[in-house]
Amino acid sequence: MLEALDEAAVGRWSSAVVDTLTRARGRLDELNVFPVPDGDTGTNLLMTAQAGDAALTSADGTESAWTVLARGAVLGARGNSGVILAQLLRGLADGLAGAPRVDGPVLADALAAAAGAAYAAVADPAEGTFLTVARAGADAATGSVAEGQTALADVVRAAAEGALTALRATTGQLAALRDAGVVDAGGAGWCLVLDALVGTVTGTTPARAPLDGRPARPRRWSVPAAPAPGPGSEVQFLLADSDDAAVARLQARLAELGDCLVVVGVDTPDGREWNVHVHVSDVGAAVEAGIEAGRPHRISVTPLAPVRAPAAAAGARAVLALACSAGLAELFGTEGVTVLTAPVDAVDEDAVLQAVLDTGAEQVVVLPNHWEVTAVTARAADRAREEGRDVVVVPTRSAVQGLAALAVADPARRFGDDVIAMAEAAAATRWAEVTVAEQEALTSAGRCAPGDVLGSAEGDVVVIGADPVTVARDLLDRLLSAGGEMATVVVGEEPALGDAVCAHLSAVHPTVEVVRYPGGAGAVPLLIGVE
């Protein structure tokens, strides 16, 4: 029986939580009906706990185990429930990392502070949820101390019992839970986390089942069903290079765009980072809000409603083009094709599949328009074929290759012949781009440093410099040295770069026809195609 939680006990608790959630993941997923019935609460809780435990396992012992566990959980948190779990752990770390002795009263205070922090992290908290269960457990812990039962074992038992009592009441607090006849999935997961803490402190895990409140016929939310009302995608990312004021503006903007907003911050050796989670209908706007607030990375986009397959119109044909910026999306849209807009690192296989199915066409050509998403689109195409669609991915490695493919598309041709013509046009278009290095790296043109301007041809860096105009001119001269009749330039957010490039082409390569398009926010500084 422990009288206080030391560093070793934190590690044992973390391992026990991972083991417990591993066994319960499937049952927790079945309970998941709120805020959306996407059947992943158990999975998200487990992945978050695993991230925290992995951080502890690899720690060098120079920091408090509480701090390391919380940071690992925040940076690895998945989904709405995972981010709330991470915030609870971070709240515990804030109260316990510097404590000389973590006994019953100290833990009770930390549980109360953690529950308060979790409520503060959620933009629109609802009762009958994970938050309710966490607060009830904390209230029971502080109540135990107030009644004179201050031993660590008494406090953790009280917290677990209080949470379980609140969990059983959640069924009657939310209409979605009442209709399904289940308790809240996130709250059930927190009860398991507290039970693991009881087992760590006392040596005996409570012999009870927080998951008893399951429907008689478990729901399998992966089967096709009517989409839930409201925002249609879960967007999550880590945010670096920001500050509290920018994050506050981000929260306000995301609250306007969607719901289920949770933002949790944590200090790292490289500065403060935030884990941002929201459900929205406009994925691009959510990501753009993140870009305005700092540097979003590890962006994930997951459709909230199960993928459905509307009936295909026999013989109908469509083209789906992916675009990484609003300007490119508008450009492809004017060509009369369906456009899926998302940053390159946020292209989701389910979203591509749904976009293919939503065309309603029996025959669909997909233009990835970036070499990094070709594999994702290929997997989505394989799944669409299982739905009875004739889908072909033309491997356009750049948006300019996609434009070249569209220029020769002819719906009057046989589908197979049209695909061949589009693929040949794309392959005949040499492409290049001007970008800015984000980190030091060894390239085919030498070593680059952050901030260097890179000129790449067919994906290989061939020019490194300090001035975008100089790099762009050099890059164009290299491309056109092999010949070319037409150059397509797509200019990002700096029109002056486009002006300089077009002037150079006119002066040095006067016989080359030039077509210029705006790429808009989110596009690379300069994209070039030569035919």
PDB file of N, CA and C in Angstrom, residues 282-341:
ATOM      1  N   ASP A 282     -15.673  22.977 -43.089  1.00  0.00           N
ATOM      2  CA  ASP A 282     -14.713  23.606 -44.002  1.00  0.00           C
ATOM      3  C   ASP A 282     -13.296  23.309 -43.500  1.00  0.00           C
ATOM      4  N   VAL A 283     -12.717  22.219 -43.975  1.00  0.00           N
ATOM      5  CA  VAL A 283     -11.393  21.798 -43.523  1.00  0.00           C
ATOM      6  C   VAL A 283     -10.341  22.847 -43.867  1.00  0.00           C
ATOM      7  N   GLY A 284     -10.404  23.370 -45.100  1.00  0.00           N
ATOM      8  CA  GLY A 284      -9.418  24.351 -45.522  1.00  0.00           C
ATOM      9  C   GLY A 284      -9.386  25.580 -44.628  1.00  0.00           C
ATOM     10  N   ALA A 285     -10.566  26.069 -44.239  1.00  0.00           N
ATOM     11  CA  ALA A 285     -10.620  27.253 -43.381  1.00  0.00           C
ATOM     12  C   ALA A 285     -10.006  26.968 -42.016  1.00  0.00           C
ATOM     13  N   ALA A 286     -10.215  25.762 -41.501  1.00  0.00           N
ATOM     14  CA  ALA A 286      -9.645  25.408 -40.194  1.00  0.00           C
ATOM     15  C   ALA A 286      -8.123  25.361 -40.262  1.00  0.00           C
ATOM     16  N   VAL A 287      -7.590  24.784 -41.326  1.00  0.00           N
ATOM     17  CA  VAL A 287      -6.141  24.710 -41.472  1.00  0.00           C
ATOM     18  C   VAL A 287      -5.553  26.101 -41.704  1.00  0.00           C
ATOM     19  N   GLU A 288      -6.234  26.912 -42.489  1.00  0.00           N
ATOM     20  CA  GLU A 288      -5.758  28.284 -42.718  1.00  0.00           C
ATOM     21  C   GLU A 288      -5.726  29.074 -41.419  1.00  0.00           C
ATOM     22  N   ALA A 289      -6.716  28.852 -40.544  1.00  0.00           N
ATOM     23  CA  ALA A 289      -6.714  29.521 -39.244  1.00  0.00           C
ATOM     24  C   ALA A 289      -5.492  29.098 -38.436  1.00  0.00           C
ATOM     25  N   GLY A 290      -5.123  27.807 -38.546  1.00  0.00           N
ATOM     26  CA  GLY A 290      -3.919  27.346 -37.867  1.00  0.00           C
ATOM     27  C   GLY A 290      -2.667  27.996 -38.411  1.00  0.00           C
ATOM     28  N   ILE A 291      -2.606  28.163 -39.734  1.00  0.00           N
ATOM     29  CA  ILE A 291      -1.440  28.807 -40.353  1.00  0.00           C
ATOM     30  C   ILE A 291      -1.316  30.253 -39.893  1.00  0.00           C
ATOM     31  N   GLU A 292      -2.440  30.942 -39.746  1.00  0.00           N
ATOM     32  CA  GLU A 292      -2.406  32.325 -39.273  1.00  0.00           C
ATOM     33  C   GLU A 292      -1.926  32.418 -37.831  1.00  0.00           C
ATOM     34  N   ALA A 293      -2.165  31.353 -37.047  1.00  0.00           N
ATOM     35  CA  ALA A 293      -1.795  31.386 -35.619  1.00  0.00           C
ATOM     36  C   ALA A 293      -0.372  30.937 -35.365  1.00  0.00           C
ATOM     37  N   GLY A 294       0.230  30.207 -36.280  1.00  0.00           N
ATOM     38  CA  GLY A 294       1.577  29.693 -36.047  1.00  0.00           C
ATOM     39  C   GLY A 294       1.958  28.702 -37.127  1.00  0.00           C
ATOM     40  N   ARG A 295       2.578  27.612 -36.711  1.00  0.00           N
ATOM     41  CA  ARG A 295       3.008  26.581 -37.669  1.00  0.00           C
ATOM     42  C   ARG A 295       2.311  25.264 -37.340  1.00  0.00           C
ATOM     43  N   PRO A 296       1.212  24.978 -38.035  1.00  0.00           N
ATOM     44  CA  PRO A 296       0.545  23.699 -37.799  1.00  0.00           C
ATOM     45  C   PRO A 296       1.324  22.553 -38.449  1.00  0.00           C
ATOM     46  N   HIS A 297       1.418  21.436 -37.770  1.00  0.00           N
ATOM     47  CA  HIS A 297       2.056  20.255 -38.344  1.00  0.00           C
ATOM     48  C   HIS A 297       1.372  19.012 -37.787  1.00  0.00           C
ATOM     49  N   ARG A 298       1.711  17.866 -38.373  1.00  0.00           N
ATOM     50  CA  ARG A 298       1.019  16.609 -38.068  1.00  0.00           C
ATOM     51  C   ARG A 298      -0.491  16.798 -38.194  1.00  0.00           C
ATOM     52  N   ILE A 299      -0.879  17.368 -39.317  1.00  0.00           N
ATOM     53  CA  ILE A 299      -2.294  17.646 -39.585  1.00  0.00           C
ATOM     54  C   ILE A 299      -2.996  16.351 -39.982  1.00  0.00           C
ATOM     55  N   SER A 300      -4.149  16.094 -39.382  1.00  0.00           N
ATOM     56  CA  SER A 300      -4.959  14.945 -39.789  1.00  0.00           C
ATOM     57  C   SER A 300      -6.392  15.409 -40.019  1.00  0.00           C
ATOM     58  N   VAL A 301      -7.021  14.836 -41.029  1.00  0.00           N
ATOM     59  CA  VAL A 301      -8.411  15.147 -41.360  1.00  0.00           C
ATOM     60  C   VAL A 301      -9.144  13.822 -41.502  1.00  0.00           C
ATOM     61  N   THR A 302     -10.211  13.640 -40.719  1.00  0.00           N
ATOM     62  CA  THR A 302     -10.962  12.391 -40.726  1.00  0.00           C
ATOM     63  C   THR A 302     -12.443  12.678 -40.902  1.00  0.00           C
ATOM     64  N   PRO A 303     -13.088  12.113 -41.925  1.00  0.00           N
ATOM     65  CA  PRO A 303     -14.541  12.299 -42.079  1.00  0.00           C
ATOM     66  C   PRO A 303     -15.262  11.731 -40.855  1.00  0.00           C
ATOM     67  N   LEU A 304     -16.258  12.454 -40.361  1.00  0.00           N
ATOM     68  CA  LEU A 304     -16.985  12.010 -39.184  1.00  0.00           C
ATOM     69  C   LEU A 304     -18.086  11.024 -39.539  1.00  0.00           C
ATOM     70  N   ALA A 305     -18.676  11.183 -40.703  1.00  0.00           N
ATOM     71  CA  ALA A 305     -19.748  10.267 -41.110  1.00  0.00           C
ATOM     72  C   ALA A 305     -19.151   9.106 -41.888  1.00  0.00           C
ATOM     73  N   PRO A 306     -19.667   7.917 -41.722  1.00  0.00           N
ATOM     74  CA  PRO A 306     -19.165   6.781 -42.500  1.00  0.00           C
ATOM     75  C   PRO A 306     -19.303   7.041 -43.989  1.00  0.00           C
ATOM     76  N   VAL A 307     -18.340   6.500 -44.739  1.00  0.00           N
ATOM     77  CA  VAL A 307     -18.354   6.681 -46.192  1.00  0.00           C
ATOM     78  C   VAL A 307     -19.569   5.977 -46.783  1.00  0.00           C
ATOM     79  N   ARG A 308     -20.305   6.673 -47.610  1.00  0.00           N
ATOM     80  CA  ARG A 308     -21.478   6.101 -48.269  1.00  0.00           C
ATOM     81  C   ARG A 308     -21.281   6.139 -49.774  1.00  0.00           C
ATOM     82  N   ALA A 309     -21.926   5.239 -50.443  1.00  0.00           N
ATOM     83  CA  ALA A 309     -21.782   5.148 -51.892  1.00  0.00           C
ATOM     84  C   ALA A 309     -23.115   5.431 -52.578  1.00  0.00           C
ATOM     85  N   PRO A 310     -23.336   6.682 -53.009  1.00  0.00           N
ATOM     86  CA  PRO A 310     -24.554   6.955 -53.771  1.00  0.00           C
ATOM     87  C   PRO A 310     -24.532   6.189 -55.089  1.00  0.00           C
ATOM     88  N   ALA A 311     -25.687   5.916 -55.611  1.00  0.00           N
ATOM     89  CA  ALA A 311     -25.779   5.148 -56.853  1.00  0.00           C
ATOM     90  C   ALA A 311     -25.063   5.874 -57.986  1.00  0.00           C
ATOM     91  N   ALA A 312     -24.326   5.113 -58.773  1.00  0.00           N
ATOM     92  CA  ALA A 312     -23.594   5.701 -59.889  1.00  0.00           C
ATOM     93  C   ALA A 312     -24.470   5.739 -61.130  1.00  0.00           C
ATOM     94  N   ALA A 313     -24.329   6.807 -61.895  1.00  0.00           N
ATOM     95  CA  ALA A 313     -25.062   6.919 -63.155  1.00  0.00           C
ATOM     96  C   ALA A 313     -24.307   6.140 -64.220  1.00  0.00           C
ATOM     97  N   ALA A 314     -24.955   5.167 -64.790  1.00  0.00           N
ATOM     98  CA  ALA A 314     -24.316   4.305 -65.782  1.00  0.00           C
ATOM     99  C   ALA A 314     -23.765   5.127 -66.942  1.00  0.00           C
ATOM    100  N   GLY A 315     -22.485   4.911 -67.257  1.00  0.00           N
ATOM    101  CA  GLY A 315     -21.866   5.593 -68.385  1.00  0.00           C
ATOM    102  C   GLY A 315     -21.412   7.005 -68.096  1.00  0.00           C
ATOM    103  N   ALA A 316     -21.794   7.563 -66.939  1.00  0.00           N
ATOM    104  CA  ALA A 316     -21.386   8.938 -66.619  1.00  0.00           C
ATOM    105  C   ALA A 316     -19.899   8.968 -66.296  1.00  0.00           C
ATOM    106  N   ARG A 317     -19.238  10.075 -66.660  1.00  0.00           N
ATOM    107  CA  ARG A 317     -17.803  10.212 -66.466  1.00  0.00           C
ATOM    108  C   ARG A 317     -17.505  11.491 -65.697  1.00  0.00           C
ATOM    109  N   ALA A 318     -16.479  11.443 -64.850  1.00  0.00           N
ATOM    110  CA  ALA A 318     -16.104  12.622 -64.067  1.00  0.00           C
ATOM    111  C   ALA A 318     -14.599  12.620 -63.849  1.00  0.00           C
ATOM    112  N   VAL A 319     -14.078  13.795 -63.541  1.00  0.00           N
ATOM    113  CA  VAL A 319     -12.673  13.946 -63.179  1.00  0.00           C
ATOM    114  C   VAL A 319     -12.617  14.579 -61.800  1.00  0.00           C
ATOM    115  N   LEU A 320     -11.814  13.988 -60.903  1.00  0.00           N
ATOM    116  CA  LEU A 320     -11.581  14.540 -59.567  1.00  0.00           C
ATOM    117  C   LEU A 320     -10.147  15.023 -59.500  1.00  0.00           C
ATOM    118  N   ALA A 321      -9.964  16.312 -59.216  1.00  0.00           N
ATOM    119  CA  ALA A 321      -8.629  16.894 -59.106  1.00  0.00           C
ATOM    120  C   ALA A 321      -8.374  17.319 -57.671  1.00  0.00           C
ATOM    121  N   LEU A 322      -7.206  16.980 -57.138  1.00  0.00           N
ATOM    122  CA  LEU A 322      -6.828  17.440 -55.809  1.00  0.00           C
ATOM    123  C   LEU A 322      -6.094  18.764 -55.939  1.00  0.00           C
ATOM    124  N   ALA A 323      -6.357  19.681 -54.999  1.00  0.00           N
ATOM    125  CA  ALA A 323      -5.719  20.994 -55.017  1.00  0.00           C
ATOM    126  C   ALA A 323      -5.272  21.346 -53.611  1.00  0.00           C
ATOM    127  N   CYS A 324      -4.052  21.868 -53.476  1.00  0.00           N
ATOM    128  CA  CYS A 324      -3.511  22.178 -52.147  1.00  0.00           C
ATOM    129  C   CYS A 324      -3.753  23.621 -51.739  1.00  0.00           C
ATOM    130  N   SER A 325      -4.371  24.425 -52.592  1.00  0.00           N
ATOM    131  CA  SER A 325      -4.624  25.820 -52.251  1.00  0.00           C
ATOM    132  C   SER A 325      -5.930  26.274 -52.897  1.00  0.00           C
ATOM    133  N   ALA A 326      -6.475  27.372 -52.368  1.00  0.00           N
ATOM    134  CA  ALA A 326      -7.733  27.897 -52.895  1.00  0.00           C
ATOM    135  C   ALA A 326      -7.578  28.358 -54.344  1.00  0.00           C
ATOM    136  N   GLY A 327      -6.419  28.938 -54.676  1.00  0.00           N
ATOM    137  CA  GLY A 327      -6.203  29.397 -56.038  1.00  0.00           C
ATOM    138  C   GLY A 327      -6.186  28.246 -57.024  1.00  0.00           C
ATOM    139  N   LEU A 328      -5.507  27.153 -56.661  1.00  0.00           N
ATOM    140  CA  LEU A 328      -5.480  25.991 -57.537  1.00  0.00           C
ATOM    141  C   LEU A 328      -6.859  25.351 -57.638  1.00  0.00           C
ATOM    142  N   ALA A 329      -7.576  25.341 -56.519  1.00  0.00           N
ATOM    143  CA  ALA A 329      -8.931  24.777 -56.535  1.00  0.00           C
ATOM    144  C   ALA A 329      -9.820  25.544 -57.503  1.00  0.00           C
ATOM    145  N   GLU A 330      -9.721  26.869 -57.466  1.00  0.00           N
ATOM    146  CA  GLU A 330     -10.515  27.689 -58.383  1.00  0.00           C
ATOM    147  C   GLU A 330     -10.102  27.446 -59.835  1.00  0.00           C
ATOM    148  N   LEU A 331      -8.798  27.278 -60.035  1.00  0.00           N
ATOM    149  CA  LEU A 331      -8.280  27.051 -61.374  1.00  0.00           C
ATOM    150  C   LEU A 331      -8.821  25.740 -61.953  1.00  0.00           C
ATOM    151  N   PHE A 332      -8.767  24.671 -61.176  1.00  0.00           N
ATOM    152  CA  PHE A 332      -9.300  23.395 -61.654  1.00  0.00           C
ATOM    153  C   PHE A 332     -10.821  23.435 -61.760  1.00  0.00           C
ATOM    154  N   GLY A 333     -11.455  24.179 -60.855  1.00  0.00           N
ATOM    155  CA  GLY A 333     -12.902  24.284 -60.902  1.00  0.00           C
ATOM    156  C   GLY A 333     -13.401  24.908 -62.190  1.00  0.00           C
ATOM    157  N   THR A 334     -12.647  25.847 -62.735  1.00  0.00           N
ATOM    158  CA  THR A 334     -13.053  26.481 -63.997  1.00  0.00           C
ATOM    159  C   THR A 334     -12.963  25.512 -65.172  1.00  0.00           C
ATOM    160  N   GLU A 335     -12.244  24.399 -64.947  1.00  0.00           N
ATOM    161  CA  GLU A 335     -12.147  23.395 -66.007  1.00  0.00           C
ATOM    162  C   GLU A 335     -13.328  22.424 -65.968  1.00  0.00           C
ATOM    163  N   GLY A 336     -14.244  22.652 -65.037  1.00  0.00           N
ATOM    164  CA  GLY A 336     -15.450  21.833 -64.970  1.00  0.00           C
ATOM    165  C   GLY A 336     -15.263  20.478 -64.314  1.00  0.00           C
ATOM    166  N   VAL A 337     -14.255  20.362 -63.430  1.00  0.00           N
ATOM    167  CA  VAL A 337     -14.027  19.077 -62.766  1.00  0.00           C
ATOM    168  C   VAL A 337     -14.353  19.211 -61.280  1.00  0.00           C
ATOM    169  N   THR A 338     -14.535  18.077 -60.633  1.00  0.00           N
ATOM    170  CA  THR A 338     -14.734  18.063 -59.186  1.00  0.00           C
ATOM    171  C   THR A 338     -13.390  18.288 -58.508  1.00  0.00           C
ATOM    172  N   VAL A 339     -13.361  19.131 -57.469  1.00  0.00           N
ATOM    173  CA  VAL A 339     -12.105  19.484 -56.811  1.00  0.00           C
ATOM    174  C   VAL A 339     -12.182  19.138 -55.324  1.00  0.00           C
ATOM    175  N   LEU A 340     -11.135  18.497 -54.830  1.00  0.00           N
ATOM    176  CA  LEU A 340     -10.976  18.244 -53.396  1.00  0.00           C
ATOM    177  C   LEU A 340      -9.808  19.087 -52.928  1.00  0.00           C
ATOM    178  N   THR A 341     -10.085  20.048 -52.040  1.00  0.00           N
ATOM    179  CA  THR A 341      -9.055  20.978 -51.583  1.00  0.00           C
ATOM    180  C   THR A 341      -8.564  20.584 -50.203  1.00  0.00           C
TER     181      THR A 341
END
